[in-house]
Short mmCIF file of C-alpha atoms in Angstrom, two decimals:
data_model
loop_
_atom_site.label_atom_id
_atom_site.label_comp_id
_atom_site.label_asym_id
_atom_site.label_seq_id
_atom_site.Cartn_x
_atom_site.Cartn_y
_atom_site.Cartn_z
CA MET A 1333 -12.18 37.95 -0.46
CA ILE A 1334 -11.27 37.90 3.23
CA SER A 1335 -12.88 40.66 5.27
CA ALA A 1336 -10.97 42.43 8.01
CA PRO A 1337 -11.75 41.30 11.57
CA LEU A 1338 -14.19 43.54 13.39
CA PRO A 1339 -12.80 45.52 16.35
CA ARG A 1340 -14.01 44.51 19.79
CA SER A 1341 -16.93 46.67 20.94
CA SER A 1342 -20.25 46.50 22.69
CA ALA A 1343 -21.81 45.60 19.35
CA SER A 1344 -20.29 42.13 19.71
CA HIS A 1345 -23.34 41.22 21.78
CA SER A 1346 -25.80 42.29 19.10
CA PHE A 1347 -27.90 39.98 16.99
CA GLY A 1348 -25.37 40.22 14.15
CA SER A 1349 -22.68 38.78 16.40
CA TRP A 1350 -24.77 35.74 17.25
CA VAL A 1351 -25.24 35.00 13.54
CA TRP A 1352 -21.56 34.01 13.49
CA LEU A 1353 -22.43 31.00 15.67
CA ILE A 1354 -24.39 29.36 12.83
CA PRO A 1355 -21.39 27.83 10.93
CA GLY A 1356 -19.97 26.27 14.11
CA VAL A 1357 -23.34 24.93 15.21
CA CYS A 1358 -23.92 23.32 11.81
CA VAL A 1359 -20.54 21.55 11.78
CA ALA A 1360 -20.95 20.46 15.43
CA LEU A 1361 -24.33 18.91 14.52
CA ILE A 1362 -22.76 17.11 11.55
CA VAL A 1363 -20.18 15.59 13.93
CA ALA A 1364 -22.74 14.70 16.58
CA ALA A 1365 -25.42 13.19 14.29
CA PRO A 1366 -23.56 9.97 13.28
CA ILE A 1367 -22.54 9.34 16.90
CA PHE A 1368 -26.12 9.87 18.10
CA TYR A 1369 -27.55 7.41 15.57
CA LEU A 1370 -24.92 4.81 16.40
CA PHE A 1371 -26.11 4.63 20.00
CA LEU A 1372 -29.74 4.94 18.87
CA SER A 1373 -29.28 1.69 16.90
CA TRP A 1374 -29.44 -0.30 20.15
CA GLY A 1375 -33.20 0.13 20.05
CA GLN A 1376 -33.34 -2.56 17.36
CA VAL A 1377 -31.19 -5.61 18.18
CA ASP A 1378 -30.89 -8.66 15.92
CA GLN A 1379 -30.86 -11.23 18.71
CA GLN A 1380 -29.99 -14.16 16.44
CA LEU A 1381 -27.01 -12.40 14.91
CA TRP A 1382 -25.80 -11.13 18.27
CA GLN A 1383 -26.09 -14.62 19.71
CA HIS A 1384 -23.91 -15.81 16.84
CA LEU A 1385 -21.38 -13.06 17.61
CA LEU A 1386 -21.39 -13.88 21.31
CA ASP A 1387 -20.86 -17.58 20.64
CA THR A 1388 -18.16 -17.25 17.99
CA GLN A 1389 -16.50 -13.85 17.70
CA LEU A 1390 -17.20 -11.16 20.29
CA LEU A 1391 -14.71 -12.25 22.95
CA ARG A 1392 -12.05 -12.72 20.26
CA LEU A 1393 -12.80 -9.26 18.84
CA ILE A 1394 -12.40 -7.65 22.26
CA SER A 1395 -9.26 -9.59 23.17
CA ASN A 1396 -7.64 -9.04 19.76
CA THR A 1397 -8.38 -5.32 19.87
CA VAL A 1398 -7.07 -4.89 23.42
CA ILE A 1399 -3.96 -7.00 22.77
CA LEU A 1400 -3.12 -5.10 19.58
CA VAL A 1401 -3.64 -1.66 21.11
CA VAL A 1402 -1.63 -2.42 24.26
CA ALA A 1403 1.20 -4.17 22.40
CA VAL A 1404 1.55 -1.39 19.82
CA ALA A 1405 1.45 1.24 22.59
CA ILE A 1406 4.29 -0.54 24.41
CA GLY A 1407 6.30 -1.03 21.21
CA THR A 1408 5.99 2.57 20.03
CA THR A 1409 6.86 3.84 23.51
CA LEU A 1410 10.08 1.81 23.66
CA VAL A 1411 11.14 2.70 20.12
CA GLY A 1412 9.97 6.32 20.08
CA VAL A 1413 11.31 7.35 23.49
CA SER A 1414 14.71 5.70 22.97
CA LEU A 1415 15.15 7.37 19.58
CA ALA A 1416 13.97 10.71 20.96
CA TRP A 1417 16.51 10.54 23.79
CA LEU A 1418 19.37 9.73 21.43
CA THR A 1419 18.64 12.37 18.78
CA ALA A 1420 17.66 15.15 21.21
CA LEU A 1421 20.37 14.82 23.86
CA CYS A 1422 23.24 12.74 22.40
CA ASP A 1423 25.82 13.30 19.70
CA PHE A 1424 26.87 10.31 17.60
CA PRO A 1425 27.78 9.58 13.97
CA GLY A 1426 24.82 10.22 11.65
CA ARG A 1427 22.71 12.11 14.19
CA ALA A 1428 22.43 15.24 12.01
CA TRP A 1429 20.42 13.48 9.29
CA MET A 1430 18.82 10.67 11.30
CA ASP A 1431 17.27 13.33 13.51
CA TRP A 1432 14.78 14.15 10.71
CA ALA A 1433 14.92 10.92 8.69
CA LEU A 1434 13.38 8.95 11.56
CA MET A 1435 10.09 10.78 10.91
CA LEU A 1436 9.81 9.47 7.32
CA PRO A 1437 7.88 6.28 8.22
CA LEU A 1438 4.87 8.54 8.86
CA ALA A 1439 4.53 8.72 5.06
CA ILE A 1440 3.84 4.97 4.78
CA PRO A 1441 0.20 3.96 5.35
CA PRO A 1442 -0.08 0.93 7.68
CA TYR A 1443 -1.91 -1.14 5.05
CA VAL A 1444 0.94 -0.58 2.58
CA PHE A 1445 3.56 -1.70 5.09
CA ALA A 1446 1.38 -4.71 5.95
CA PHE A 1447 1.21 -6.15 2.45
CA VAL A 1448 4.91 -5.43 1.85
CA VAL A 1449 5.80 -7.43 4.97
CA LEU A 1450 3.64 -10.35 3.85
CA GLY A 1451 5.09 -10.18 0.36
CA ILE A 1452 8.57 -10.52 1.84
CA PHE A 1453 8.12 -12.90 4.76
CA ASP A 1454 5.00 -14.96 4.02
CA PHE A 1455 4.82 -18.25 2.09
CA GLY A 1456 6.38 -17.77 -1.34
CA GLY A 1457 7.89 -14.45 -0.30
CA VAL A 1458 11.39 -13.20 -0.97
CA PHE A 1459 12.73 -14.15 2.47
CA GLN A 1460 11.30 -17.67 2.65
CA ASN A 1461 12.28 -18.44 -0.96
CA SER A 1462 15.84 -17.40 -0.18
CA LEU A 1463 15.92 -19.61 2.91
CA GLY A 1464 14.48 -22.48 0.88
CA ARG A 1465 17.32 -22.25 -1.63
CA ILE A 1466 19.94 -22.18 1.12
CA PHE A 1467 18.26 -24.87 3.25
CA PRO A 1468 16.32 -27.21 0.91
CA GLN A 1469 14.51 -28.87 3.82
CA TYR A 1470 13.16 -25.58 5.18
CA ILE A 1471 9.34 -25.76 5.23
CA GLY A 1472 8.51 -22.14 6.00
CA GLY A 1473 6.06 -20.43 8.31
CA ASP A 1474 3.04 -18.17 8.32
CA ALA A 1475 3.90 -14.49 8.63
CA ARG A 1476 0.32 -13.57 9.55
CA SER A 1477 0.99 -13.57 13.28
CA THR A 1478 0.04 -11.13 16.01
CA GLY A 1479 3.69 -10.36 16.66
CA MET A 1480 4.33 -9.47 13.02
CA LEU A 1481 1.24 -7.23 12.93
CA VAL A 1482 2.43 -5.46 16.09
CA LEU A 1483 5.82 -4.96 14.42
CA VAL A 1484 4.12 -3.47 11.35
CA MET A 1485 1.97 -1.06 13.36
CA THR A 1486 4.88 -0.09 15.62
CA SER A 1487 7.11 0.65 12.62
CA VAL A 1488 4.72 3.14 11.02
CA LEU A 1489 3.30 4.72 14.20
CA TYR A 1490 6.37 5.21 16.43
CA PRO A 1491 7.07 8.67 14.88
CA TYR A 1492 4.09 10.08 16.82
CA VAL A 1493 5.82 9.23 20.10
CA TYR A 1494 9.27 10.11 18.73
CA LEU A 1495 8.31 13.59 17.54
CA LEU A 1496 6.42 14.73 20.64
CA THR A 1497 8.91 13.22 23.12
CA ARG A 1498 11.90 14.59 21.21
CA ASN A 1499 10.47 18.11 21.37
CA ILE A 1500 10.09 17.87 25.15
CA PHE A 1501 13.61 16.49 25.61
CA LEU A 1502 14.90 19.45 23.60
CA MET A 1503 12.96 21.83 25.85
CA GLN A 1504 14.24 20.18 29.02
CA GLY A 1505 17.89 19.96 28.12
CA ARG A 1506 20.21 17.89 30.29
CA ALA A 1507 20.30 20.14 33.36
CA ALA A 1508 17.93 18.05 35.51
CA PHE A 1509 19.74 14.88 34.42
CA ASP A 1510 23.11 16.36 35.42
CA VAL A 1511 21.75 17.42 38.82
CA ALA A 1512 20.54 13.88 39.49
CA ARG A 1513 23.94 12.48 38.47
CA SER A 1514 25.71 14.94 40.80
CA LEU A 1515 23.59 13.59 43.66
CA GLY A 1516 24.90 10.09 43.06
CA ALA A 1517 22.27 8.63 40.73
CA SER A 1518 23.42 6.25 38.01
CA PRO A 1519 22.70 7.23 34.36
CA PHE A 1520 19.79 4.77 34.29
CA GLU A 1521 18.36 6.07 37.59
CA ALA A 1522 18.68 9.68 36.46
CA ALA A 1523 16.86 8.93 33.19
CA TRP A 1524 14.16 6.76 34.81
CA ARG A 1525 13.42 8.92 37.86
CA VAL A 1526 14.00 12.44 36.48
CA ALA A 1527 14.07 12.80 32.69
CA LEU A 1528 11.24 10.40 31.77
CA PRO A 1529 8.72 11.72 34.35
CA MET A 1530 9.36 15.24 33.09
CA ALA A 1531 8.72 14.07 29.51
CA ARG A 1532 5.52 12.25 30.48
CA PRO A 1533 3.10 14.77 28.86
CA GLY A 1534 4.71 14.31 25.43
CA ILE A 1535 5.00 10.54 25.79
CA ILE A 1536 1.36 10.16 26.81
CA ALA A 1537 0.16 12.48 24.04
CA GLY A 1538 2.09 10.48 21.43
CA VAL A 1539 0.98 7.10 22.78
CA SER A 1540 -2.65 8.21 22.84
CA LEU A 1541 -2.42 9.15 19.16
CA VAL A 1542 -0.89 5.73 18.46
CA MET A 1543 -3.69 3.97 20.34
CA MET A 1544 -6.40 5.86 18.45
CA GLU A 1545 -4.73 5.16 15.10
CA THR A 1546 -4.49 1.47 16.04
CA LEU A 1547 -8.16 1.34 17.03
CA ALA A 1548 -9.10 3.04 13.75
CA ASP A 1549 -6.95 0.85 11.52
CA PHE A 1550 -8.76 -1.29 8.99
CA GLY A 1551 -6.32 -1.91 6.17
CA ALA A 1552 -3.42 -3.54 8.03
CA VAL A 1553 -5.61 -5.82 10.18
CA SER A 1554 -7.62 -6.93 7.15
CA VAL A 1555 -4.43 -7.75 5.22
CA PHE A 1556 -3.30 -9.88 8.17
CA ASN A 1557 -6.77 -11.46 8.59
CA TYR A 1558 -6.67 -10.28 12.20
CA ASP A 1559 -10.22 -9.79 13.45
CA THR A 1560 -10.83 -6.54 15.34
CA PHE A 1561 -13.87 -4.29 15.72
CA THR A 1562 -13.08 -2.47 12.47
CA THR A 1563 -13.10 -5.66 10.40
CA ALA A 1564 -16.21 -6.92 12.23
CA ILE A 1565 -18.03 -3.67 11.44
CA TYR A 1566 -17.21 -4.05 7.75
CA LYS A 1567 -18.25 -7.71 7.62
CA SER A 1568 -21.50 -7.09 9.52
CA TRP A 1569 -22.51 -4.46 7.01
CA ILE A 1570 -21.15 -5.84 3.74
CA SER A 1571 -21.33 -9.62 4.32
CA LEU A 1572 -24.15 -10.02 6.86
CA PHE A 1573 -26.24 -7.10 5.51
CA SER A 1574 -27.02 -5.85 9.03
CA LEU A 1575 -26.60 -2.10 9.37
CA ALA A 1576 -28.00 -2.19 12.92
CA THR A 1577 -25.39 -4.73 14.09
CA ALA A 1578 -22.62 -2.80 12.36
CA SER A 1579 -23.81 0.37 14.11
CA GLN A 1580 -23.85 -1.40 17.48
CA LEU A 1581 -20.34 -2.73 16.98
CA ALA A 1582 -19.24 0.75 15.92
CA SER A 1583 -20.69 2.22 19.12
CA LEU A 1584 -18.68 -0.31 21.16
CA LEU A 1585 -15.51 0.67 19.30
CA LEU A 1586 -16.37 4.30 19.97
CA LEU A 1587 -16.40 3.52 23.70
CA PHE A 1588 -12.79 2.29 23.34
CA VAL A 1589 -11.86 5.57 21.63
CA ILE A 1590 -13.57 7.68 24.30
CA SER A 1591 -11.74 5.70 27.01
CA VAL A 1592 -8.38 6.43 25.36
CA ILE A 1593 -9.20 10.16 25.10
CA MET A 1594 -10.27 10.36 28.75
CA LEU A 1595 -7.21 8.40 29.90
CA GLU A 1596 -4.89 10.65 27.90
CA ARG A 1597 -6.39 13.90 29.20
CA THR A 1598 -6.51 12.71 32.81
CA THR A 1599 -2.95 11.39 32.83
CA ARG A 1600 -1.29 14.11 30.79
CA GLY A 1601 -2.98 16.82 32.82
CA ARG A 1602 -0.80 15.95 35.80
CA GLY A 1603 2.42 16.80 34.00
CA ARG A 1604 3.90 20.15 33.07
CA ILE A 1605 6.54 21.03 30.56
CA GLU A 1606 9.23 23.49 31.58
CA GLN A 1607 10.47 25.07 28.38
CA LYS A 1608 14.05 26.22 27.94
CA SER A 1609 15.05 28.94 25.54
CA THR A 1610 18.74 28.06 25.33
CA ARG A 1611 20.18 25.18 23.36
CA THR A 1612 21.39 22.29 25.49
CA GLU A 1613 24.82 20.69 25.40
CA LEU A 1614 24.75 17.18 23.95
CA PHE A 1615 26.17 14.04 25.49
CA GLN A 1616 29.19 13.04 23.40
CA LEU A 1617 28.91 9.30 22.73
CA LYS A 1618 32.12 7.48 21.84
CA GLY A 1619 33.29 3.96 21.11
CA ILE A 1620 30.75 1.18 21.53
CA ALA A 1621 28.07 3.58 22.78
CA ALA A 1622 28.32 5.67 19.59
CA VAL A 1623 28.22 2.58 17.36
CA ALA A 1624 25.20 1.22 19.26
CA ALA A 1625 23.32 4.52 18.96
CA SER A 1626 23.98 4.82 15.23
CA GLY A 1627 23.18 1.16 14.69
CA TRP A 1628 19.84 1.36 16.54
CA CYS A 1629 18.72 4.43 14.57
CA LEU A 1630 19.81 2.90 11.27
CA LEU A 1631 18.07 -0.40 12.07
CA VAL A 1632 14.75 1.30 12.80
CA LEU A 1633 14.99 3.53 9.71
CA ALA A 1634 15.94 0.59 7.49
CA LEU A 1635 13.09 -1.62 8.67
CA ALA A 1636 10.43 1.09 8.86
CA PHE A 1637 11.16 3.03 5.66
CA ALA A 1638 13.99 1.79 3.44
CA LEU A 1639 12.87 -1.86 3.32
CA PRO A 1640 9.23 -1.27 2.26
CA VAL A 1641 10.15 1.42 -0.27
CA ALA A 1642 12.91 -0.73 -1.79
CA GLN A 1643 10.58 -3.73 -2.05
CA LEU A 1644 7.85 -1.68 -3.72
CA ILE A 1645 10.36 -0.33 -6.25
CA SER A 1646 11.59 -3.88 -6.90
CA TRP A 1647 8.05 -5.14 -7.54
CA VAL A 1648 7.32 -2.26 -9.90
CA ALA A 1649 10.57 -2.89 -11.75
CA ASN A 1650 9.82 -6.61 -12.10
CA SER A 1651 6.35 -5.96 -13.50
CA ALA A 1652 7.52 -3.19 -15.84
CA SER A 1653 6.99 -3.75 -19.53
CA ASN A 1654 9.40 -2.86 -22.31
CA SER A 1655 8.28 0.74 -22.01
CA GLY A 1656 9.97 1.05 -18.60
CA ILE A 1657 9.17 1.69 -14.97
CA PHE A 1658 7.47 5.03 -15.67
CA SER A 1659 4.88 3.37 -17.89
CA ALA A 1660 4.37 0.61 -15.35
CA ILE A 1661 3.60 3.11 -12.61
CA PHE A 1662 1.52 5.46 -14.74
CA SER A 1663 -0.51 2.99 -16.76
CA SER A 1664 -3.97 3.95 -18.04
CA SER A 1665 -5.72 2.22 -15.12
CA THR A 1666 -3.39 3.83 -12.58
CA LEU A 1667 -3.89 7.24 -14.17
CA ARG A 1668 -7.64 6.80 -13.76
CA LEU A 1669 -7.12 5.96 -10.08
CA ILE A 1670 -4.87 9.01 -9.65
CA GLN A 1671 -7.50 11.19 -11.33
CA ASN A 1672 -10.32 9.89 -9.11
CA THR A 1673 -8.16 10.25 -5.99
CA PHE A 1674 -7.00 13.75 -6.87
CA VAL A 1675 -10.46 15.03 -7.83
CA LEU A 1676 -11.98 13.62 -4.65
CA ALA A 1677 -9.16 14.93 -2.44
CA LEU A 1678 -8.97 18.37 -4.08
CA GLY A 1679 -12.71 18.99 -4.08
CA SER A 1680 -13.19 17.80 -0.51
CA ALA A 1681 -10.12 19.67 0.76
CA LEU A 1682 -11.29 22.93 -0.84
CA ALA A 1683 -14.69 22.64 0.82
CA ILE A 1684 -13.22 21.62 4.19
CA VAL A 1685 -10.70 24.48 4.22
CA ALA A 1686 -13.45 26.96 3.28
CA ILE A 1687 -15.62 25.71 6.16
CA VAL A 1688 -12.70 25.75 8.60
CA PHE A 1689 -11.78 29.29 7.55
CA LEU A 1690 -15.38 30.45 7.99
CA ILE A 1691 -15.56 28.97 11.49
CA ASN A 1692 -12.24 30.55 12.49
CA LEU A 1693 -13.51 33.87 11.20
CA SER A 1694 -16.66 33.31 13.29
CA VAL A 1695 -14.52 32.73 16.38
CA ARG A 1696 -12.86 36.14 15.86
CA GLN A 1697 -16.28 37.77 15.69
CA ASN A 1698 -17.85 35.85 18.58
CA LYS A 1699 -15.72 33.94 21.10
CA ASN A 1700 -18.64 31.63 21.91
CA ALA A 1701 -18.13 29.99 18.50
CA SER A 1702 -14.88 28.43 19.79
CA VAL A 1703 -16.94 25.86 21.74
CA PHE A 1704 -18.46 24.51 18.54
CA SER A 1705 -15.08 24.50 16.84
CA GLU A 1706 -13.75 22.29 19.67
CA ILE A 1707 -16.72 19.93 19.27
CA ALA A 1708 -16.09 19.72 15.52
CA GLY A 1709 -12.46 18.81 16.19
CA LEU A 1710 -13.43 15.75 18.22
CA GLY A 1711 -14.26 13.91 15.00
CA TYR A 1712 -10.54 13.34 14.37
CA ALA A 1713 -10.62 10.60 17.01
CA LEU A 1714 -13.41 8.70 15.24
CA PRO A 1715 -12.34 5.71 13.09
CA GLY A 1716 -13.34 5.90 9.45
CA SER A 1717 -15.42 2.72 9.71
CA VAL A 1718 -17.39 4.21 12.62
CA LEU A 1719 -18.06 7.37 10.64
CA ALA A 1720 -19.17 5.40 7.59
CA VAL A 1721 -21.68 3.34 9.55
CA GLY A 1722 -22.93 6.41 11.42
CA ILE A 1723 -23.49 8.34 8.20
CA VAL A 1724 -25.35 5.38 6.66
CA ALA A 1725 -27.52 5.22 9.80
CA VAL A 1726 -28.33 8.93 9.45
CA SER A 1727 -29.13 8.44 5.77
CA ALA A 1728 -31.43 5.49 6.55
CA HIS A 1729 -33.28 7.56 9.15
CA LEU A 1730 -33.71 10.45 6.73
CA ASP A 1731 -35.09 8.06 4.12
CA ASP A 1732 -37.61 6.76 6.68
CA LEU A 1733 -38.71 10.27 7.66
CA PHE A 1734 -38.87 11.69 4.15
CA SER A 1735 -39.51 8.69 1.96
CA GLY A 1736 -39.37 9.51 -1.70
CA PRO A 1737 -37.00 9.91 -4.64
CA ALA A 1738 -35.65 13.19 -3.26
CA THR A 1739 -33.95 11.45 -0.35
CA ASP A 1740 -32.99 8.09 -1.90
CA GLY A 1741 -29.23 7.85 -1.71
CA PHE A 1742 -28.99 11.33 -0.22
CA LEU A 1743 -25.85 10.51 1.75
CA VAL A 1744 -24.92 7.02 0.54
CA GLY A 1745 -24.03 6.12 -3.03
CA GLY A 1746 -22.89 9.67 -3.81
CA LEU A 1747 -20.08 11.99 -2.87
CA LEU A 1748 -22.00 13.96 -0.23
CA GLY A 1749 -21.82 11.29 2.48
CA LEU A 1750 -18.14 10.73 1.75
CA PHE A 1751 -17.50 14.47 2.05
CA PHE A 1752 -19.25 14.56 5.44
CA ALA A 1753 -17.03 11.70 6.61
CA TYR A 1754 -13.92 13.60 5.48
CA LEU A 1755 -15.14 16.82 7.12
CA ILE A 1756 -15.71 15.09 10.46
CA ARG A 1757 -12.48 13.08 10.31
CA PHE A 1758 -10.10 15.79 9.10
CA TYR A 1759 -11.52 19.02 10.50
CA ARG A 1760 -8.86 19.20 13.22
CA PRO A 1761 -5.76 18.72 10.97
CA ALA A 1762 -7.08 21.41 8.62
CA ASN A 1763 -8.02 23.69 11.51
CA SER A 1764 -4.62 23.75 13.23
CA PRO A 1765 -2.61 25.76 10.61
CA ILE A 1766 -5.50 28.14 9.89
CA GLU A 1767 -6.12 28.73 13.59
CA SER A 1768 -2.42 29.48 14.10
CA ALA A 1769 -2.41 31.89 11.16
CA MET A 1770 -5.55 33.62 12.46
CA ALA A 1771 -3.93 34.06 15.88
CA ARG A 1772 -1.25 36.23 14.25
CA LEU A 1773 -3.86 38.67 12.88
CA ARG A 1774 -3.89 41.45 15.44
CA PRO A 1775 -6.75 43.97 15.21
CA GLU A 1776 -4.23 46.78 15.64
CA LEU A 1777 -2.87 46.12 12.15
CA GLY A 1778 -6.21 46.80 10.50
CA GLU A 1779 -6.98 49.75 12.74
CA SER A 1780 -3.63 51.36 11.89
CA ALA A 1781 -4.22 50.84 8.17
CA GLN A 1782 -7.74 52.27 8.46
CA SER A 1783 -6.39 55.34 10.21
CA LEU A 1784 -4.20 55.90 7.14
CA GLY A 1785 -7.23 55.79 4.86
CA ALA A 1786 -7.06 52.19 3.62
CA SER A 1787 -10.37 50.47 2.87
CA LYS A 1788 -11.33 47.12 4.44
CA MET A 1789 -10.95 45.39 1.08
CA ARG A 1790 -7.45 46.73 0.62
CA ILE A 1791 -6.51 45.81 4.21
CA ALA A 1792 -7.73 42.27 3.61
CA GLY A 1793 -5.82 41.93 0.33
CA LYS A 1794 -2.58 43.64 1.32
CA ILE A 1795 -2.22 42.72 5.00
CA TYR A 1796 -4.38 39.80 6.07
CA LEU A 1797 -4.31 37.61 2.98
CA PRO A 1798 -0.47 37.35 2.79
CA MET A 1799 -0.40 36.45 6.50
CA LEU A 1800 -3.12 33.81 6.11
CA THR A 1801 -1.92 32.25 2.84
CA PRO A 1802 0.74 29.93 4.36
CA GLY A 1803 -1.76 28.59 6.89
CA ILE A 1804 -4.47 28.09 4.25
CA LEU A 1805 -2.07 26.30 1.90
CA ALA A 1806 -0.78 24.08 4.72
CA ALA A 1807 -4.34 23.19 5.73
CA MET A 1808 -5.20 22.45 2.12
CA LEU A 1809 -2.22 20.19 1.65
CA LEU A 1810 -2.69 18.30 4.91
CA ALA A 1811 -6.38 17.71 4.18
CA MET A 1812 -5.64 16.45 0.66
CA ILE A 1813 -3.01 13.98 1.82
CA ASP A 1814 -5.18 12.65 4.65
CA ILE A 1815 -8.09 12.15 2.23
CA MET A 1816 -5.88 10.36 -0.29
CA LYS A 1817 -4.64 7.89 2.34
CA GLU A 1818 -8.01 7.30 4.05
CA MET A 1819 -9.33 3.80 3.36
CA PRO A 1820 -12.31 2.50 5.43
CA ALA A 1821 -14.72 5.42 4.97
CA THR A 1822 -13.82 5.70 1.27
CA LEU A 1823 -14.24 1.96 0.79
CA MET A 1824 -17.67 1.90 2.46
CA LEU A 1825 -19.17 5.17 1.15
CA ARG A 1826 -17.67 5.78 -2.29
CA PRO A 1827 -19.98 5.87 -5.33
CA PHE A 1828 -20.14 2.72 -7.40
CA GLY A 1829 -17.10 2.42 -9.67
CA TRP A 1830 -15.31 5.35 -8.02
CA ASP A 1831 -12.08 3.58 -7.08
CA THR A 1832 -9.15 5.46 -5.57
CA LEU A 1833 -5.53 4.53 -4.93
CA ALA A 1834 -6.38 3.43 -1.37
CA THR A 1835 -9.38 1.29 -2.35
CA GLN A 1836 -7.43 -0.24 -5.26
CA ILE A 1837 -4.64 -1.23 -2.86
CA TYR A 1838 -7.25 -2.90 -0.64
CA SER A 1839 -8.82 -4.76 -3.58
CA LEU A 1840 -5.47 -6.06 -4.82
CA THR A 1841 -4.04 -6.97 -1.42
CA SER A 1842 -7.22 -8.83 -0.46
CA GLU A 1843 -6.36 -11.15 -3.35
CA ALA A 1844 -2.63 -11.27 -2.46
CA GLU A 1845 -1.72 -9.33 -5.63
CA TRP A 1846 1.30 -7.70 -3.99
CA GLN A 1847 3.15 -6.72 -7.17
CA ARG A 1848 0.11 -5.12 -8.79
CA ALA A 1849 -0.53 -3.12 -5.62
CA ALA A 1850 3.04 -1.78 -5.62
CA ALA A 1851 2.50 1.03 -8.14
CA PRO A 1852 -0.44 2.76 -6.40
CA ALA A 1853 1.31 2.21 -3.06
CA LEU A 1854 4.48 3.95 -4.27
CA ILE A 1855 2.44 6.89 -5.54
CA LEU A 1856 0.67 7.20 -2.19
CA ILE A 1857 3.98 7.16 -0.30
CA ALA A 1858 5.49 9.77 -2.61
CA VAL A 1859 2.51 12.06 -2.14
CA SER A 1860 2.43 11.47 1.61
CA CYS A 1861 6.08 12.48 1.94
CA VAL A 1862 5.11 16.10 1.19
CA PRO A 1863 3.30 16.86 4.50
CA VAL A 1864 5.82 14.75 6.40
CA ILE A 1865 8.67 16.90 5.05
CA MET A 1866 6.66 20.00 6.00
CA LEU A 1867 6.28 18.61 9.51
CA ILE A 1868 10.01 17.87 9.69
CA ARG A 1869 10.95 21.38 8.59
CA GLN A 1870 8.54 22.92 11.08
CA SER A 1871 9.85 20.73 13.89
CA LEU A 1872 13.51 21.45 13.13
CA SER A 1873 13.00 25.20 12.69
CA GLY A 1874 11.05 25.36 15.94
CA ASN A 1875 13.98 23.92 17.90
CA ARG A 1876 16.82 25.96 16.47
#
């Protein structure tokens, strides 16, 4: 049962108050330990293996990673900002529903979109087979190109930029734009020199999220056989059996992530958002401009959401037996995968939400605990492959210090190490709704109820619990969905034989079994749509 927050008094500096720092310190140490051991791994360098990497792969890994991150950042900026401008400030046919529908691609994991694109456009795919029938002398081409991978990543990640930029455009309204136009600026000049600079904080925040997601991606790049640091980390550990080299590569990738975070905070800190409380008047687009706006939004939505979902449904329908599509999706093997995924996600999410709630309660009792909560939230920027290698490094060190059967497989080969990876990776998404709900708990409510004779237990059950329940449920749901979709950490740390929907998709797509991967992919998308719809509703209600 939730206890009522303690009123502020001089007792907050007592020993009992400092006890509330313990949960935050423990979680902060869990986040810091894998990172510490990653950099500690440089004390033992396999010179022969590193020489091989330097001669054959390292420069390609760096260039591929930089090219992919920069190209996806540019692509999502162009797509996300243009869509945000149209839906926030312009009126055109279809705007009312495309305003929220353009966020739906967030529900599609990048690795799912990647294998759907290859299944359509690669050798033997639907597109090339159709061209071959129309033009018998058509030879075909390889769809595994850098440009196609950039298109895939842009299609599923642009909603980050779209959502944050759209919210700022709604706050700004069109007043500044109209002032610039009245001073003789052309529409392009007014947008480029006034509106976009004012929206810079949202654009940079969205692009930084895109860059971190691109750095962390493992599934899409592995499907495309595009070597980046995440694939090199996996191969160094699994294929070359060198945990030290994998840790060193992971530490280099972590430097990329830290650079993105520092760049985002430095650049965004220079901008300021001026919020408006009144609803802005929309630009009324007519004629060719209206058709172009509707066409652009429909094109993005069709390519980023409708096309992959339709292709997955088609594959499932083609592979369905006489018992129908339902039986094809929910076969015995798929049901086992759903069970493993759900048990893992539910158990981990329950534990994570309980820890997050305890730390937020600690912050209300001792403000110093907020520092450790912020440290714990930094784990969201860590790629799953980096976390997996760091946790294995910690486990190996513990085995060396306390050799014996009690520590064998303490973190690796069981669910504990996987839970730690989920806790580090998804603490921040689970913390946000609970933190917001906690902020609405004013001490005056409990004090007023106590003055009327209510006990602390009754105050907690009748006042605080109903106010906290929406935040707790939202945190629970967001954590579950993130865990279900997570691939690299699950793939590298899961117990033997414990396959999930995400790992099964990886296993099938690595063998080009697109149709067999369609059923678990559809289930993942359907489940992922739940938090996306929640996000859409929250976004729309916040701007009405």
